[in-house]
PDB file of C-alpha atoms in Angstrom:
ATOM      1  CA  ALA J  58     -91.193 -23.075 129.640  1.00 48.00           C
ATOM      2  CA  PRO J  59     -94.070 -22.322 132.027  1.00 48.00           C
ATOM      3  CA  VAL J  60     -96.607 -24.830 132.798  1.00 49.00           C
ATOM      4  CA  GLY J  61    -100.061 -25.289 134.493  1.00 48.00           C
ATOM      5  CA  ASN J  62    -100.643 -21.663 134.050  1.00 50.00           C
ATOM      6  CA  GLY J  63     -97.253 -20.492 135.130  1.00 52.00           C
ATOM      7  CA  ALA J  64     -96.933 -22.749 138.605  1.00 56.00           C
ATOM      8  CA  THR J  65     -93.902 -24.278 137.419  1.00 70.00           C
ATOM      9  CA  VAL J  66     -91.147 -23.593 134.779  1.00 86.00           C
ATOM     10  CA  THR J  67     -90.530 -27.297 133.238  1.00 89.00           C
ATOM     11  CA  TYR J  68     -86.824 -28.467 131.674  1.00 90.00           C
ATOM     12  CA  GLY J  69     -87.778 -31.227 129.220  1.00 88.00           C
ATOM     13  CA  TYR J  70     -84.913 -33.581 128.064  1.00 86.00           C
ATOM     14  CA  ASN J  71     -84.249 -37.224 126.696  1.00 84.00           C
ATOM     15  CA  ARG J  72     -81.633 -39.051 129.217  1.00 82.00           C
ATOM     16  CA  THR J  73     -79.318 -41.619 127.101  1.00 79.00           C
ATOM     17  CA  ILE J  74     -79.798 -45.039 128.818  1.00 77.00           C
ATOM     18  CA  THR J  75     -78.139 -47.148 125.848  1.00 78.00           C
ATOM     19  CA  PRO J  76     -75.683 -45.225 123.247  1.00 77.00           C
ATOM     20  CA  ALA J  77     -76.331 -45.905 119.315  1.00 81.00           C
ATOM     21  CA  ALA J  78     -74.345 -49.271 118.216  1.00 83.00           C
ATOM     22  CA  ALA J  79     -72.089 -49.379 114.698  1.00 88.00           C
ATOM     23  CA  GLY J  80     -70.154 -51.849 113.396  1.00 86.00           C
ATOM     24  CA  PHE J  81     -68.904 -52.928 110.048  1.00 88.00           C
ATOM     25  CA  ARG J  82     -71.133 -54.583 107.113  1.00 87.00           C
ATOM     26  CA  ALA J  83     -70.137 -57.552 104.014  1.00 91.00           C
ATOM     27  CA  ILE J  84     -70.780 -56.090 100.535  1.00 92.00           C
ATOM     28  CA  ASN J  85     -74.227 -56.568  99.601  1.00 87.00           C
ATOM     29  CA  SER J  86     -75.837 -56.382 102.837  1.00 92.00           C
ATOM     30  CA  GLU J  87     -77.707 -53.924 105.161  1.00 90.00           C
ATOM     31  CA  TYR J  88     -76.584 -52.592 108.811  1.00 88.00           C
ATOM     32  CA  ALA J  89     -77.947 -54.253 111.327  1.00 87.00           C
ATOM     33  CA  ALA J  90     -80.566 -51.840 112.498  1.00 86.00           C
ATOM     34  CA  SER J  91     -80.189 -50.122 116.376  1.00 84.00           C
ATOM     35  CA  GLU J  92     -81.091 -47.405 117.973  1.00 81.00           C
ATOM     36  CA  ALA J  93     -80.145 -45.570 120.910  1.00 83.00           C
ATOM     37  CA  VAL J  94     -82.603 -46.012 124.299  1.00 83.00           C
ATOM     38  CA  THR J  95     -83.828 -43.031 125.613  1.00 82.00           C
ATOM     39  CA  GLU J  96     -85.996 -41.979 128.172  1.00 84.00           C
ATOM     40  CA  ARG J  97     -87.841 -38.941 128.510  1.00 87.00           C
ATOM     41  CA  TYR J  98     -87.305 -37.014 131.583  1.00 84.00           C
ATOM     42  CA  ASN J  99     -88.517 -33.292 133.006  1.00 86.00           C
ATOM     43  CA  VAL J 100     -87.258 -31.504 135.695  1.00 89.00           C
ATOM     44  CA  ASP J 101     -88.773 -28.457 137.012  1.00 91.00           C
ATOM     45  CA  LEU J 102     -86.139 -25.149 137.995  1.00 95.00           C
ATOM     46  CA  LYS J 103     -86.769 -24.393 141.575  1.00 95.00           C
ATOM     47  CA  PRO J 104     -86.581 -21.019 143.678  1.00 96.00           C
ATOM     48  CA  PHE J 105     -84.454 -21.225 146.028  1.00 96.00           C
ATOM     49  CA  GLY J 106     -82.464 -18.272 148.300  1.00 96.00           C
ATOM     50  CA  GLY J 107     -83.268 -16.308 151.444  1.00 96.00           C
ATOM     51  CA  SER J 108     -84.125 -12.949 152.898  1.00 96.00           C
ATOM     52  CA  TYR J 109     -82.691 -10.776 155.840  1.00 93.00           C
ATOM     53  CA  GLU J 110     -83.926  -7.633 157.392  1.00 91.00           C
ATOM     54  CA  LEU J 111     -82.184  -4.544 159.089  1.00 87.00           C
ATOM     55  CA  ASP J 112     -83.762  -1.795 161.202  1.00 86.00           C
ATOM     56  CA  ARG J 113     -83.684   1.414 160.302  1.00 78.00           C
ATOM     57  CA  VAL J 114     -81.793   2.263 163.548  1.00 80.00           C
ATOM     58  CA  VAL J 115     -78.800   0.953 161.691  1.00 76.00           C
ATOM     59  CA  ALA J 116     -79.234   3.231 158.736  1.00 65.00           C
ATOM     60  CA  ARG J 117     -78.991   6.244 161.297  1.00 67.00           C
ATOM     61  CA  LEU J 118     -75.594   5.036 162.731  1.00 69.00           C
ATOM     62  CA  GLY J 119     -74.309   5.557 159.219  1.00 62.00           C
ATOM     63  CA  GLY J 120     -73.640   1.159 158.539  1.00 62.00           C
ATOM     64  CA  ILE J 121     -76.841   0.295 156.881  1.00 64.00           C
ATOM     65  CA  ALA J 122     -73.942   0.475 153.727  1.00 69.00           C
ATOM     66  CA  SER J 123     -71.450  -2.423 155.157  1.00 81.00           C
ATOM     67  CA  GLN J 124     -74.405  -4.241 156.836  1.00 83.00           C
ATOM     68  CA  VAL J 125     -76.467  -4.674 153.632  1.00 85.00           C
ATOM     69  CA  ALA J 126     -73.084  -5.939 151.704  1.00 87.00           C
ATOM     70  CA  PHE J 127     -72.508  -8.093 154.559  1.00 88.00           C
ATOM     71  CA  GLN J 128     -75.668  -9.610 154.748  1.00 89.00           C
ATOM     72  CA  SER J 129     -76.295 -10.114 150.761  1.00 91.00           C
ATOM     73  CA  GLU J 130     -72.851 -11.644 150.509  1.00 93.00           C
ATOM     74  CA  GLN J 131     -73.522 -14.042 153.433  1.00 94.00           C
ATOM     75  CA  LYS J 132     -76.888 -14.976 151.902  1.00 95.00           C
ATOM     76  CA  ILE J 133     -75.557 -15.602 148.393  1.00 95.00           C
ATOM     77  CA  LYS J 134     -72.880 -17.815 149.789  1.00 95.00           C
ATOM     78  CA  SER J 135     -75.597 -19.768 151.700  1.00 96.00           C
ATOM     79  CA  THR J 136     -77.644 -19.655 148.312  1.00 96.00           C
ATOM     80  CA  VAL J 137     -74.893 -21.374 146.245  1.00 95.00           C
ATOM     81  CA  ARG J 138     -74.603 -24.122 149.361  1.00 96.00           C
ATOM     82  CA  VAL J 139     -78.244 -24.835 149.146  1.00 97.00           C
ATOM     83  CA  PHE J 140     -77.263 -25.335 144.809  1.00 97.00           C
ATOM     84  CA  HIS J 141     -74.526 -27.673 145.927  1.00 97.00           C
ATOM     85  CA  ASP J 142     -76.715 -29.416 148.268  1.00 97.00           C
ATOM     86  CA  ALA J 143     -79.140 -30.199 146.125  1.00 97.00           C
ATOM     87  CA  MET J 144     -77.241 -30.911 143.336  1.00 97.00           C
ATOM     88  CA  ILE J 145     -75.659 -34.315 144.817  1.00 98.00           C
ATOM     89  CA  ASN J 146     -78.748 -34.636 147.636  1.00 97.00           C
ATOM     90  CA  GLY J 147     -81.799 -32.959 146.246  1.00 97.00           C
ATOM     91  CA  ASP J 148     -84.903 -35.420 146.675  1.00 96.00           C
ATOM     92  CA  THR J 149     -88.370 -34.163 145.501  1.00 95.00           C
ATOM     93  CA  GLY J 150     -89.601 -37.383 147.179  1.00 95.00           C
ATOM     94  CA  THR J 151     -89.066 -35.661 150.434  1.00 95.00           C
ATOM     95  CA  ASP J 152     -89.082 -31.994 149.570  1.00 95.00           C
ATOM     96  CA  ALA J 153     -91.245 -31.083 146.523  1.00 94.00           C
ATOM     97  CA  ASN J 154     -89.491 -27.551 146.807  1.00 95.00           C
ATOM     98  CA  ALA J 155     -86.210 -28.869 145.950  1.00 96.00           C
ATOM     99  CA  PHE J 156     -84.879 -30.546 142.331  1.00 95.00           C
ATOM    100  CA  ASP J 157     -83.536 -34.225 142.246  1.00 95.00           C
ATOM    101  CA  GLY J 158     -80.070 -34.635 142.644  1.00 97.00           C
ATOM    102  CA  LEU J 159     -76.986 -37.046 141.389  1.00 97.00           C
ATOM    103  CA  ASP J 160     -77.826 -39.423 144.454  1.00 97.00           C
ATOM    104  CA  LYS J 161     -81.069 -40.198 143.551  1.00 96.00           C
ATOM    105  CA  ALA J 162     -80.817 -40.181 139.815  1.00 94.00           C
ATOM    106  CA  LEU J 163     -78.159 -42.510 140.233  1.00 96.00           C
ATOM    107  CA  LEU J 164     -79.716 -45.125 142.980  1.00 96.00           C
ATOM    108  CA  GLY J 165     -79.740 -48.771 141.193  1.00 95.00           C
ATOM    109  CA  SER J 166     -78.424 -47.644 138.077  1.00 94.00           C
ATOM    110  CA  SER J 167     -75.641 -48.876 135.808  1.00 93.00           C
ATOM    111  CA  THR J 168     -72.575 -46.483 137.204  1.00 96.00           C
ATOM    112  CA  GLU J 169     -73.967 -47.230 140.682  1.00 98.00           C
ATOM    113  CA  TYR J 170     -70.436 -49.238 141.929  1.00 98.00           C
ATOM    114  CA  ARG J 171     -70.276 -51.761 144.765  1.00 97.00           C
ATOM    115  CA  ALA J 172     -73.458 -50.751 146.748  1.00 97.00           C
ATOM    116  CA  ALA J 173     -73.218 -54.036 148.619  1.00 95.00           C
ATOM    117  CA  ALA J 174     -68.999 -53.621 150.030  1.00 96.00           C
ATOM    118  CA  ILE J 175     -67.155 -51.886 151.621  1.00 97.00           C
ATOM    119  CA  ILE J 176     -63.434 -50.302 151.688  1.00 97.00           C
ATOM    120  CA  ASP J 177     -61.754 -49.481 154.506  1.00 97.00           C
ATOM    121  CA  LEU J 178     -59.713 -45.831 154.572  1.00 97.00           C
ATOM    122  CA  SER J 179     -60.144 -45.922 158.173  1.00 97.00           C
ATOM    123  CA  THR J 180     -56.626 -45.680 159.454  1.00 97.00           C
ATOM    124  CA  ALA J 181     -52.983 -45.599 158.085  1.00 96.00           C
ATOM    125  CA  ASN J 182     -52.733 -49.550 157.878  1.00 97.00           C
ATOM    126  CA  ALA J 183     -56.057 -49.811 156.569  1.00 97.00           C
ATOM    127  CA  ILE J 184     -54.837 -47.550 153.556  1.00 97.00           C
ATOM    128  CA  ASP J 185     -51.838 -49.738 153.247  1.00 96.00           C
ATOM    129  CA  THR J 186     -53.637 -52.732 153.354  1.00 97.00           C
ATOM    130  CA  ASN J 187     -56.549 -51.454 150.441  1.00 97.00           C
ATOM    131  CA  TYR J 188     -54.861 -49.036 148.602  1.00 96.00           C
ATOM    132  CA  LYS J 189     -53.991 -51.401 145.372  1.00 96.00           C
ATOM    133  CA  LEU J 190     -57.656 -52.572 145.695  1.00 97.00           C
ATOM    134  CA  VAL J 191     -59.032 -48.611 145.789  1.00 96.00           C
ATOM    135  CA  LEU J 192     -56.835 -48.470 142.432  1.00 95.00           C
ATOM    136  CA  ASP J 193     -58.021 -51.451 140.857  1.00 96.00           C
ATOM    137  CA  GLU J 194     -61.542 -50.804 142.072  1.00 97.00           C
ATOM    138  CA  LEU J 195     -61.621 -47.216 140.865  1.00 96.00           C
ATOM    139  CA  ASP J 196     -60.386 -47.911 137.364  1.00 95.00           C
ATOM    140  CA  LEU J 197     -63.342 -50.469 136.887  1.00 97.00           C
ATOM    141  CA  PHE J 198     -65.583 -48.046 138.138  1.00 97.00           C
ATOM    142  CA  LEU J 199     -63.995 -45.317 135.636  1.00 96.00           C
ATOM    143  CA  ALA J 200     -65.001 -47.908 132.551  1.00 96.00           C
ATOM    144  CA  LEU J 201     -68.343 -47.885 133.486  1.00 96.00           C
ATOM    145  CA  LEU J 202     -68.478 -43.915 132.370  1.00 96.00           C
ATOM    146  CA  ASN J 203     -68.532 -43.247 128.370  1.00 92.00           C
ATOM    147  CA  GLU J 204     -65.940 -40.815 128.880  1.00 93.00           C
ATOM    148  CA  LYS J 205     -63.150 -39.455 131.330  1.00 95.00           C
ATOM    149  CA  PRO J 206     -64.812 -37.299 133.979  1.00 97.00           C
ATOM    150  CA  ASP J 207     -64.039 -33.806 134.714  1.00 97.00           C
ATOM    151  CA  ALA J 208     -64.504 -34.090 138.407  1.00 96.00           C
ATOM    152  CA  LEU J 209     -64.494 -36.429 141.293  1.00 97.00           C
ATOM    153  CA  MET J 210     -66.486 -35.201 144.012  1.00 97.00           C
ATOM    154  CA  CYS J 211     -66.228 -36.278 147.804  1.00 97.00           C
ATOM    155  CA  ASN J 212     -66.230 -34.665 151.118  1.00 97.00           C
ATOM    156  CA  ARG J 213     -62.999 -33.132 152.276  1.00 96.00           C
ATOM    157  CA  THR J 214     -62.183 -36.312 154.634  1.00 97.00           C
ATOM    158  CA  LEU J 215     -62.462 -38.530 151.206  1.00 97.00           C
ATOM    159  CA  ARG J 216     -60.103 -36.244 149.598  1.00 95.00           C
ATOM    160  CA  ALA J 217     -57.659 -36.408 152.279  1.00 95.00           C
ATOM    161  CA  LYS J 218     -57.884 -40.252 152.261  1.00 96.00           C
ATOM    162  CA  LEU J 219     -57.382 -40.673 148.243  1.00 94.00           C
ATOM    163  CA  ASN J 220     -54.957 -38.239 148.535  1.00 92.00           C
ATOM    164  CA  ALA J 221     -53.007 -41.017 150.871  1.00 94.00           C
ATOM    165  CA  VAL J 222     -53.744 -43.595 148.297  1.00 94.00           C
ATOM    166  CA  ALA J 223     -52.499 -41.200 145.105  1.00 91.00           C
ATOM    167  CA  ARG J 224     -49.335 -40.698 147.296  1.00 90.00           C
ATOM    168  CA  ARG J 225     -48.615 -44.315 147.600  1.00 90.00           C
ATOM    169  CA  SER J 226     -49.392 -45.310 144.488  1.00 87.00           C
ATOM    170  CA  GLY J 227     -47.445 -42.486 142.361  1.00 83.00           C
ATOM    171  CA  TYR J 228     -50.693 -40.718 141.460  1.00 76.00           C
ATOM    172  CA  PHE J 229     -50.766 -37.855 143.094  1.00 74.00           C
ATOM    173  CA  SER J 230     -50.414 -34.229 141.380  1.00 78.00           C
ATOM    174  CA  GLN J 231     -51.579 -30.826 141.473  1.00 74.00           C
ATOM    175  CA  MET J 232     -52.325 -27.678 139.445  1.00 74.00           C
ATOM    176  CA  THR J 233     -53.453 -24.014 139.780  1.00 75.00           C
ATOM    177  CA  ASP J 234     -56.809 -23.054 138.180  1.00 70.00           C
ATOM    178  CA  ALA J 235     -57.542 -20.151 136.348  1.00 65.00           C
ATOM    179  CA  PHE J 236     -58.048 -18.115 139.969  1.00 67.00           C
ATOM    180  CA  GLY J 237     -54.738 -19.060 141.395  1.00 72.00           C
ATOM    181  CA  LYS J 238     -56.227 -22.055 143.841  1.00 77.00           C
ATOM    182  CA  VAL J 239     -54.224 -25.346 143.994  1.00 75.00           C
ATOM    183  CA  VAL J 240     -56.323 -28.007 142.800  1.00 83.00           C
ATOM    184  CA  GLU J 241     -55.657 -31.920 144.163  1.00 88.00           C
ATOM    185  CA  MET J 242     -55.907 -34.582 141.195  1.00 88.00           C
ATOM    186  CA  PHE J 243     -56.355 -38.266 141.725  1.00 88.00           C
ATOM    187  CA  ASN J 244     -54.616 -39.671 138.307  1.00 84.00           C
ATOM    188  CA  GLY J 245     -55.120 -36.413 136.363  1.00 88.00           C
ATOM    189  CA  ILE J 246     -58.894 -36.120 137.400  1.00 93.00           C
ATOM    190  CA  PRO J 247     -59.339 -33.209 139.993  1.00 93.00           C
ATOM    191  CA  LEU J 248     -61.115 -33.858 143.387  1.00 94.00           C
ATOM    192  CA  VAL J 249     -63.550 -31.783 144.343  1.00 95.00           C
ATOM    193  CA  ASP J 250     -65.235 -31.060 147.949  1.00 96.00           C
ATOM    194  CA  PRO J 251     -69.022 -29.616 147.312  1.00 96.00           C
ATOM    195  CA  GLY J 252     -68.475 -28.267 150.563  1.00 95.00           C
ATOM    196  CA  ASP J 253     -70.602 -27.745 153.541  1.00 96.00           C
ATOM    197  CA  LYS J 254     -74.633 -27.727 153.467  1.00 95.00           C
ATOM    198  CA  PRO J 255     -76.272 -23.963 154.112  1.00 91.00           C
ATOM    199  CA  ALA J 256     -75.906 -22.794 157.606  1.00 87.00           C
ATOM    200  CA  SER J 257     -74.256 -26.050 158.591  1.00 89.00           C
ATOM    201  CA  SER J 258     -70.625 -27.489 159.242  1.00 90.00           C
ATOM    202  CA  ALA J 259     -72.014 -31.324 157.969  1.00 95.00           C
ATOM    203  CA  ALA J 260     -70.492 -31.775 154.889  1.00 97.00           C
ATOM    204  CA  ILE J 261     -72.914 -32.281 151.669  1.00 97.00           C
ATOM    205  CA  VAL J 262     -71.428 -35.569 150.798  1.00 97.00           C
ATOM    206  CA  GLY J 263     -71.729 -36.670 154.053  1.00 94.00           C
ATOM    207  CA  ASN J 264     -71.061 -39.677 156.372  1.00 95.00           C
ATOM    208  CA  TYR J 265     -73.698 -42.333 156.296  1.00 95.00           C
ATOM    209  CA  THR J 266     -74.239 -45.573 158.866  1.00 96.00           C
ATOM    210  CA  ARG J 267     -75.574 -48.620 156.119  1.00 96.00           C
ATOM    211  CA  THR J 268     -76.557 -52.045 157.102  1.00 94.00           C
ATOM    212  CA  ILE J 269     -74.069 -53.888 154.800  1.00 93.00           C
ATOM    213  CA  GLY J 270     -73.746 -57.320 156.434  1.00 87.00           C
ATOM    214  CA  ALA J 271     -74.055 -55.368 159.338  1.00 90.00           C
ATOM    215  CA  ALA J 272     -74.451 -51.783 160.446  1.00 91.00           C
ATOM    216  CA  THR J 273     -71.135 -49.764 159.743  1.00 94.00           C
ATOM    217  CA  THR J 274     -70.759 -46.527 160.311  1.00 96.00           C
ATOM    218  CA  ASN J 275     -68.953 -43.523 159.105  1.00 97.00           C
ATOM    219  CA  LEU J 276     -69.460 -44.593 155.005  1.00 98.00           C
ATOM    220  CA  THR J 277     -69.365 -41.933 152.375  1.00 98.00           C
ATOM    221  CA  ASP J 278     -69.057 -42.094 148.650  1.00 98.00           C
ATOM    222  CA  LEU J 279     -67.168 -40.796 145.525  1.00 98.00           C
ATOM    223  CA  TYR J 280     -69.427 -39.082 142.731  1.00 98.00           C
ATOM    224  CA  ALA J 281     -67.638 -38.896 139.055  1.00 98.00           C
ATOM    225  CA  VAL J 282     -68.873 -36.262 136.928  1.00 98.00           C
ATOM    226  CA  LYS J 283     -68.497 -35.378 132.900  1.00 97.00           C
ATOM    227  CA  PHE J 284     -69.688 -31.593 132.346  1.00 97.00           C
ATOM    228  CA  GLY J 285     -71.538 -30.755 129.541  1.00 96.00           C
ATOM    229  CA  LEU J 286     -74.625 -30.092 127.731  1.00 94.00           C
ATOM    230  CA  ASP J 287     -74.721 -33.743 126.729  1.00 92.00           C
ATOM    231  CA  ALA J 288     -73.784 -34.754 129.759  1.00 95.00           C
ATOM    232  CA  PHE J 289     -74.149 -33.355 133.270  1.00 96.00           C
ATOM    233  CA  HIS J 290     -75.126 -29.755 133.658  1.00 96.00           C
ATOM    234  CA  ALA J 291     -76.972 -27.177 135.420  1.00 96.00           C
ATOM    235  CA  ILE J 292     -80.761 -25.222 134.177  1.00 94.00           C
ATOM    236  CA  THR J 293     -81.505 -22.004 134.815  1.00 94.00           C
ATOM    237  CA  LEU J 294     -83.262 -18.964 133.652  1.00 91.00           C
ATOM    238  CA  PRO J 295     -82.297 -16.757 130.560  1.00 90.00           C
ATOM    239  CA  VAL J 296     -79.225 -14.201 132.305  1.00 91.00           C
ATOM    240  CA  ASP J 297     -78.641 -10.540 131.232  1.00 89.00           C
ATOM    241  CA  GLU J 298     -77.900  -8.027 133.462  1.00 87.00           C
ATOM    242  CA  GLN J 299     -81.077  -7.445 134.362  1.00 86.00           C
ATOM    243  CA  ASN J 300     -81.730 -11.340 135.967  1.00 88.00           C
ATOM    244  CA  PRO J 301     -78.398 -12.339 136.887  1.00 93.00           C
ATOM    245  CA  LEU J 302     -77.904 -15.797 137.584  1.00 93.00           C
ATOM    246  CA  VAL J 303     -77.813 -14.758 141.630  1.00 94.00           C
ATOM    247  CA  LYS J 304     -80.804 -12.165 142.073  1.00 94.00           C
ATOM    248  CA  VAL J 305     -79.804  -9.681 144.563  1.00 94.00           C
ATOM    249  CA  ILE J 306     -83.214  -7.174 146.048  1.00 93.00           C
ATOM    250  CA  LEU J 307     -81.809  -5.075 148.004  1.00 89.00           C
ATOM    251  CA  PRO J 308     -83.608  -3.034 151.062  1.00 87.00           C
ATOM    252  CA  LYS J 309     -85.333  -0.317 150.082  1.00 84.00           C
ATOM    253  CA  TRP J 310     -85.172   2.887 152.257  1.00 76.00           C
ATOM    254  CA  GLY J 311     -87.434   5.883 151.764  1.00 68.00           C
ATOM    255  CA  ALA J 312     -87.880   9.417 153.259  1.00 64.00           C
ATOM    256  CA  ASP J 313     -86.825   9.633 156.774  1.00 61.00           C
ATOM    257  CA  ASP J 314     -90.551   9.693 157.837  1.00 61.00           C
ATOM    258  CA  GLU J 315     -91.648   6.795 156.023  1.00 69.00           C
ATOM    259  CA  ALA J 316     -93.595   4.184 157.774  1.00 76.00           C
ATOM    260  CA  GLY J 317     -91.745   0.774 158.630  1.00 82.00           C
ATOM    261  CA  ALA J 318     -89.290   0.195 161.064  1.00 85.00           C
ATOM    262  CA  VAL J 319     -87.468  -2.706 159.182  1.00 89.00           C
ATOM    263  CA  LYS J 320     -86.674  -3.106 155.602  1.00 88.00           C
ATOM    264  CA  LYS J 321     -86.121  -6.596 153.703  1.00 92.00           C
ATOM    265  CA  GLY J 322     -83.641  -7.609 151.225  1.00 92.00           C
ATOM    266  CA  GLU J 323     -83.561 -10.818 149.375  1.00 96.00           C
ATOM    267  CA  VAL J 324     -81.134 -12.976 147.361  1.00 96.00           C
ATOM    268  CA  GLU J 325     -82.734 -15.496 144.954  1.00 96.00           C
ATOM    269  CA  MET J 326     -81.379 -18.067 142.312  1.00 96.00           C
ATOM    270  CA  VAL J 327     -83.691 -20.213 140.140  1.00 96.00           C
ATOM    271  CA  ALA J 328     -82.089 -23.839 138.673  1.00 96.00           C
ATOM    272  CA  ALA J 329     -82.473 -27.270 138.650  1.00 96.00           C
ATOM    273  CA  VAL J 330     -79.595 -30.182 136.970  1.00 96.00           C
ATOM    274  CA  ALA J 331     -79.962 -32.426 134.470  1.00 95.00           C
ATOM    275  CA  LEU J 332     -78.378 -35.833 133.922  1.00 94.00           C
ATOM    276  CA  LYS J 333     -78.396 -35.901 130.093  1.00 92.00           C
ATOM    277  CA  ALA J 334     -76.535 -39.487 130.039  1.00 89.00           C
ATOM    278  CA  THR J 335     -76.410 -42.383 132.521  1.00 88.00           C
ATOM    279  CA  LYS J 336     -73.052 -42.863 131.797  1.00 93.00           C
ATOM    280  CA  SER J 337     -71.992 -39.300 132.454  1.00 96.00           C
ATOM    281  CA  ALA J 338     -71.692 -39.833 135.999  1.00 97.00           C
ATOM    282  CA  GLY J 339     -71.305 -42.035 138.600  1.00 98.00           C
ATOM    283  CA  VAL J 340     -71.070 -43.185 142.216  1.00 98.00           C
ATOM    284  CA  PHE J 341     -68.602 -45.402 143.852  1.00 98.00           C
ATOM    285  CA  ARG J 342     -70.450 -46.145 147.341  1.00 98.00           C
ATOM    286  CA  ASN J 343     -69.311 -47.103 150.521  1.00 98.00           C
ATOM    287  CA  PHE J 344     -65.448 -45.886 151.600  1.00 98.00           C
ATOM    288  CA  LYS J 345     -65.149 -46.257 155.473  1.00 98.00           C
ATOM    289  CA  ILE J 346     -63.374 -43.148 156.255  1.00 97.00           C
ATOM    290  CA  ALA J 347     -63.463 -43.183 160.064  1.00 94.00           C
TER     291      ALA J 347
END
C-alpha cells in the first residue's frame, strides 16, 4: 500500500526463518509446544525503465512508426534486464532507488553455501578432477532447501561447466519448453542464465575476484530458487488492460504546426521481489570458471 504521503509503495510480509515442528505424543500427554519463527520484512516497489526521443524530421520521412516500435521494443528489453539484474544484485545500500535482490537476502544465511571455499572448474582437467566433488557438494547444497528448486541460475560460462560435469556423470538432460526453446537441465533442474546487465555485455551473475586464502579471480556463484507465493516471487502493482506489467508510453505527435521538435516515449515497470522463506532459495559460492 502507498505510505509516506504516497512517496513509496510498500509490500510487507513475514519471512519464515525456522519452520514449525511437529511430532508424536503419548496418550494422556500434550504435544511439546513450538512455533514457526518468522521475521517481518518490508520491500518497497520501485519504478524503473527509460525514455527515448524522436525528432519530427523522422516523422516527415515516414519512418516514425517503425522507429517508435523499434525504440520501444529495445527499451522494453533493457527494462526486463534491469529487473533480472536487481533480482540477483539489487542492493538499496548502494542504490536507494533499487530493491534488494537474492545476493543480499542470502548473504550470511543458512542457505549460503561454501562462502569460504573454491571449486576449480577452470579447465577440462580440473573438471575431470573435481566433477565428483561438485556432485557431492551440490547434493549437500540442495539438501539445505526445503523443496526441490525450480531453477538453478548462473552465468552462461558456469552453465557450460555444469553441463560438462553432468555429461561426465550422466546427469545431463534437455527439455523443450512451451515456447519451443531447448532448456538444459542438471539432474532434472533447469539451468537458467539470467542474461546480461542492461546496455552491457557483462553477465548479471558475474565473475568476481575474492580473497579466500589469497585473491582469486574468475569466481562465480550458483543460485537455487523455488518460485511461489510462499517461496520466492516478484511483486508488482495490479495489472489490467489499462495498466500492463510493462507500461509503454508512446510519443504524441500533434499537428504539423505544433511547437516541439522532439517528442519523448517511455517504458516503465514497477516491481520488487520477496523471499518468503529463507530455505526457498540458496547460493553456492565460488566456482572458478577461468
